[in-house]
């Protein structure tokens, strides 16, 4: 069994930061679940493969679907808010050493 890329703990941090799903009044193809898209995004970013080479067997949708979700979430500020959430959690746990920080 492959290692799970999106743990329950990570998903619990990311899910509340995601924008609402846009309405689709005309129907169409079912939307890939956000957690599956995040799995595809992390797989591509960690492995370095091209988006179009994302294996369909992973159930993450196409590479283009994951790339679009990455783009949309970036534009919605999800990654910036996640960065802040992670810094806050590390700070509360005493895991940040600000004496080694740099500000530009």
JSON list of C-alpha atoms in Angstrom, two decimals:
[
{"chain": "A", "resi": 1, "resn": "UNK", "atom": "CA", "xyz": [0.00, 0.00, 0.00]},
{"chain": "A", "resi": 2, "resn": "UNK", "atom": "CA", "xyz": [1.37, 3.39, -0.95]},
{"chain": "A", "resi": 3, "resn": "UNK", "atom": "CA", "xyz": [1.97, 5.98, 1.74]},
{"chain": "A", "resi": 4, "resn": "UNK", "atom": "CA", "xyz": [-0.97, 8.35, 2.08]},
{"chain": "A", "resi": 5, "resn": "UNK", "atom": "CA", "xyz": [0.06, 11.83, 0.91]},
{"chain": "A", "resi": 6, "resn": "UNK", "atom": "CA", "xyz": [-2.78, 13.69, 2.61]},
{"chain": "A", "resi": 7, "resn": "UNK", "atom": "CA", "xyz": [-3.08, 12.57, 6.20]},
{"chain": "A", "resi": 8, "resn": "UNK", "atom": "CA", "xyz": [-6.25, 13.21, 8.18]},
{"chain": "A", "resi": 9, "resn": "UNK", "atom": "CA", "xyz": [-4.34, 15.75, 10.27]},
{"chain": "A", "resi": 10, "resn": "UNK", "atom": "CA", "xyz": [-3.20, 17.68, 7.18]},
{"chain": "A", "resi": 11, "resn": "UNK", "atom": "CA", "xyz": [-6.67, 17.51, 5.64]},
{"chain": "A", "resi": 12, "resn": "UNK", "atom": "CA", "xyz": [-8.22, 18.86, 8.85]},
{"chain": "A", "resi": 13, "resn": "UNK", "atom": "CA", "xyz": [-5.95, 21.91, 8.52]},
{"chain": "A", "resi": 14, "resn": "UNK", "atom": "CA", "xyz": [-6.47, 22.46, 4.79]},
{"chain": "A", "resi": 15, "resn": "UNK", "atom": "CA", "xyz": [-10.20, 21.80, 4.35]},
{"chain": "A", "resi": 16, "resn": "UNK", "atom": "CA", "xyz": [-11.49, 24.87, 6.29]},
{"chain": "A", "resi": 17, "resn": "UNK", "atom": "CA", "xyz": [-9.22, 27.11, 4.21]},
{"chain": "A", "resi": 18, "resn": "UNK", "atom": "CA", "xyz": [-10.60, 26.04, 0.84]},
{"chain": "A", "resi": 19, "resn": "UNK", "atom": "CA", "xyz": [-13.04, 28.29, -1.01]},
{"chain": "A", "resi": 20, "resn": "UNK", "atom": "CA", "xyz": [-16.62, 27.09, -1.45]},
{"chain": "A", "resi": 21, "resn": "UNK", "atom": "CA", "xyz": [-17.31, 24.89, -4.45]},
{"chain": "A", "resi": 22, "resn": "UNK", "atom": "CA", "xyz": [-18.62, 27.04, -7.30]},
{"chain": "A", "resi": 23, "resn": "UNK", "atom": "CA", "xyz": [-22.19, 26.25, -8.40]},
{"chain": "A", "resi": 24, "resn": "UNK", "atom": "CA", "xyz": [-22.68, 24.37, -11.66]},
{"chain": "A", "resi": 25, "resn": "UNK", "atom": "CA", "xyz": [-26.23, 25.13, -12.77]},
{"chain": "A", "resi": 26, "resn": "UNK", "atom": "CA", "xyz": [-25.76, 23.40, -16.12]},
{"chain": "A", "resi": 27, "resn": "UNK", "atom": "CA", "xyz": [-24.44, 20.18, -14.57]},
{"chain": "A", "resi": 28, "resn": "UNK", "atom": "CA", "xyz": [-21.55, 18.54, -16.33]},
{"chain": "A", "resi": 29, "resn": "UNK", "atom": "CA", "xyz": [-18.91, 16.09, -15.23]},
{"chain": "A", "resi": 30, "resn": "UNK", "atom": "CA", "xyz": [-18.77, 15.47, -11.47]},
{"chain": "A", "resi": 31, "resn": "UNK", "atom": "CA", "xyz": [-16.13, 17.55, -9.70]},
{"chain": "A", "resi": 32, "resn": "UNK", "atom": "CA", "xyz": [-13.03, 15.78, -8.40]},
{"chain": "A", "resi": 33, "resn": "UNK", "atom": "CA", "xyz": [-13.07, 15.84, -4.60]},
{"chain": "A", "resi": 34, "resn": "UNK", "atom": "CA", "xyz": [-10.79, 18.48, -3.08]},
{"chain": "A", "resi": 35, "resn": "UNK", "atom": "CA", "xyz": [-8.86, 15.92, -1.03]},
{"chain": "A", "resi": 36, "resn": "UNK", "atom": "CA", "xyz": [-8.17, 13.86, -4.15]},
{"chain": "A", "resi": 37, "resn": "UNK", "atom": "CA", "xyz": [-7.02, 16.98, -6.01]},
{"chain": "A", "resi": 38, "resn": "UNK", "atom": "CA", "xyz": [-4.71, 17.89, -3.11]},
{"chain": "A", "resi": 39, "resn": "UNK", "atom": "CA", "xyz": [-3.26, 14.38, -3.25]},
{"chain": "A", "resi": 40, "resn": "UNK", "atom": "CA", "xyz": [-2.54, 14.82, -6.96]},
{"chain": "A", "resi": 41, "resn": "UNK", "atom": "CA", "xyz": [-0.98, 18.25, -6.37]},
{"chain": "A", "resi": 42, "resn": "UNK", "atom": "CA", "xyz": [1.30, 16.92, -3.65]},
{"chain": "A", "resi": 43, "resn": "UNK", "atom": "CA", "xyz": [2.26, 13.90, -5.75]},
{"chain": "A", "resi": 44, "resn": "UNK", "atom": "CA", "xyz": [3.30, 16.03, -8.71]},
{"chain": "A", "resi": 45, "resn": "UNK", "atom": "CA", "xyz": [5.15, 18.58, -6.57]},
{"chain": "A", "resi": 46, "resn": "UNK", "atom": "CA", "xyz": [7.00, 15.93, -4.56]},
{"chain": "A", "resi": 47, "resn": "UNK", "atom": "CA", "xyz": [7.85, 13.64, -7.47]},
{"chain": "A", "resi": 48, "resn": "UNK", "atom": "CA", "xyz": [8.64, 16.33, -10.03]},
{"chain": "A", "resi": 49, "resn": "UNK", "atom": "CA", "xyz": [6.73, 14.59, -12.81]},
{"chain": "A", "resi": 50, "resn": "UNK", "atom": "CA", "xyz": [4.95, 16.70, -15.43]},
{"chain": "A", "resi": 51, "resn": "UNK", "atom": "CA", "xyz": [1.29, 17.42, -14.67]},
{"chain": "A", "resi": 52, "resn": "UNK", "atom": "CA", "xyz": [0.13, 15.47, -17.72]},
{"chain": "A", "resi": 53, "resn": "UNK", "atom": "CA", "xyz": [1.92, 12.35, -16.41]},
{"chain": "A", "resi": 54, "resn": "UNK", "atom": "CA", "xyz": [-0.16, 12.13, -13.20]},
{"chain": "A", "resi": 55, "resn": "UNK", "atom": "CA", "xyz": [-1.24, 8.47, -13.03]},
{"chain": "A", "resi": 56, "resn": "UNK", "atom": "CA", "xyz": [-4.99, 8.04, -13.53]},
{"chain": "A", "resi": 57, "resn": "UNK", "atom": "CA", "xyz": [-4.84, 5.06, -11.14]},
{"chain": "A", "resi": 58, "resn": "UNK", "atom": "CA", "xyz": [-4.38, 7.49, -8.24]},
{"chain": "A", "resi": 59, "resn": "UNK", "atom": "CA", "xyz": [-7.97, 8.71, -8.60]},
{"chain": "A", "resi": 60, "resn": "UNK", "atom": "CA", "xyz": [-6.95, 12.36, -8.45]},
{"chain": "A", "resi": 61, "resn": "UNK", "atom": "CA", "xyz": [-8.41, 13.40, -11.76]},
{"chain": "A", "resi": 62, "resn": "UNK", "atom": "CA", "xyz": [-6.20, 14.58, -14.57]},
{"chain": "A", "resi": 63, "resn": "UNK", "atom": "CA", "xyz": [-3.01, 16.55, -14.12]},
{"chain": "A", "resi": 64, "resn": "UNK", "atom": "CA", "xyz": [-4.77, 19.55, -15.65]},
{"chain": "A", "resi": 65, "resn": "UNK", "atom": "CA", "xyz": [-7.57, 19.28, -13.09]},
{"chain": "A", "resi": 66, "resn": "UNK", "atom": "CA", "xyz": [-5.02, 19.26, -10.25]},
{"chain": "A", "resi": 67, "resn": "UNK", "atom": "CA", "xyz": [-3.05, 22.12, -11.81]},
{"chain": "A", "resi": 68, "resn": "UNK", "atom": "CA", "xyz": [-6.22, 24.23, -12.13]},
{"chain": "A", "resi": 69, "resn": "UNK", "atom": "CA", "xyz": [-7.14, 23.52, -8.52]},
{"chain": "A", "resi": 70, "resn": "UNK", "atom": "CA", "xyz": [-3.61, 24.53, -7.44]},
{"chain": "A", "resi": 71, "resn": "UNK", "atom": "CA", "xyz": [-3.98, 27.76, -9.41]},
{"chain": "A", "resi": 72, "resn": "UNK", "atom": "CA", "xyz": [-7.46, 28.50, -8.06]},
{"chain": "A", "resi": 73, "resn": "UNK", "atom": "CA", "xyz": [-6.42, 27.82, -4.48]},
{"chain": "A", "resi": 74, "resn": "UNK", "atom": "CA", "xyz": [-3.38, 30.04, -4.92]},
{"chain": "A", "resi": 75, "resn": "UNK", "atom": "CA", "xyz": [-5.56, 32.88, -6.20]},
{"chain": "A", "resi": 76, "resn": "UNK", "atom": "CA", "xyz": [-7.93, 32.34, -3.24]},
{"chain": "A", "resi": 77, "resn": "UNK", "atom": "CA", "xyz": [-5.01, 32.67, -0.79]},
{"chain": "A", "resi": 78, "resn": "UNK", "atom": "CA", "xyz": [-5.25, 29.12, 0.52]},
{"chain": "A", "resi": 79, "resn": "UNK", "atom": "CA", "xyz": [-1.48, 28.49, 0.58]},
{"chain": "A", "resi": 80, "resn": "UNK", "atom": "CA", "xyz": [-0.72, 31.76, 2.39]},
{"chain": "A", "resi": 81, "resn": "UNK", "atom": "CA", "xyz": [-3.35, 31.00, 5.05]},
{"chain": "A", "resi": 82, "resn": "UNK", "atom": "CA", "xyz": [-2.08, 27.42, 5.40]},
{"chain": "A", "resi": 83, "resn": "UNK", "atom": "CA", "xyz": [1.44, 28.76, 5.92]},
{"chain": "A", "resi": 84, "resn": "UNK", "atom": "CA", "xyz": [0.15, 30.98, 8.72]},
{"chain": "A", "resi": 85, "resn": "UNK", "atom": "CA", "xyz": [-1.79, 28.10, 10.32]},
{"chain": "A", "resi": 86, "resn": "UNK", "atom": "CA", "xyz": [1.32, 25.91, 10.27]},
{"chain": "A", "resi": 87, "resn": "UNK", "atom": "CA", "xyz": [3.49, 28.66, 11.74]},
{"chain": "A", "resi": 88, "resn": "UNK", "atom": "CA", "xyz": [0.93, 29.23, 14.50]},
{"chain": "A", "resi": 89, "resn": "UNK", "atom": "CA", "xyz": [0.82, 25.52, 15.35]},
{"chain": "A", "resi": 90, "resn": "UNK", "atom": "CA", "xyz": [4.61, 25.26, 15.41]},
{"chain": "A", "resi": 91, "resn": "UNK", "atom": "CA", "xyz": [4.84, 28.37, 17.55]},
{"chain": "A", "resi": 92, "resn": "UNK", "atom": "CA", "xyz": [2.30, 27.05, 20.06]},
{"chain": "A", "resi": 93, "resn": "UNK", "atom": "CA", "xyz": [4.26, 23.80, 20.26]},
{"chain": "A", "resi": 94, "resn": "UNK", "atom": "CA", "xyz": [7.51, 25.68, 20.89]},
{"chain": "A", "resi": 95, "resn": "UNK", "atom": "CA", "xyz": [9.00, 24.31, 17.66]},
{"chain": "A", "resi": 96, "resn": "UNK", "atom": "CA", "xyz": [10.05, 27.63, 16.10]},
{"chain": "A", "resi": 97, "resn": "UNK", "atom": "CA", "xyz": [13.46, 29.16, 16.70]},
{"chain": "A", "resi": 98, "resn": "UNK", "atom": "CA", "xyz": [12.98, 32.81, 15.75]},
{"chain": "A", "resi": 99, "resn": "UNK", "atom": "CA", "xyz": [16.65, 33.55, 16.51]},
{"chain": "A", "resi": 100, "resn": "UNK", "atom": "CA", "xyz": [17.42, 31.83, 13.19]},
{"chain": "A", "resi": 101, "resn": "UNK", "atom": "CA", "xyz": [14.81, 33.73, 11.21]},
{"chain": "A", "resi": 102, "resn": "UNK", "atom": "CA", "xyz": [15.59, 36.23, 8.48]},
{"chain": "A", "resi": 103, "resn": "UNK", "atom": "CA", "xyz": [13.46, 39.11, 7.28]},
{"chain": "A", "resi": 104, "resn": "UNK", "atom": "CA", "xyz": [13.83, 40.67, 3.88]}
]
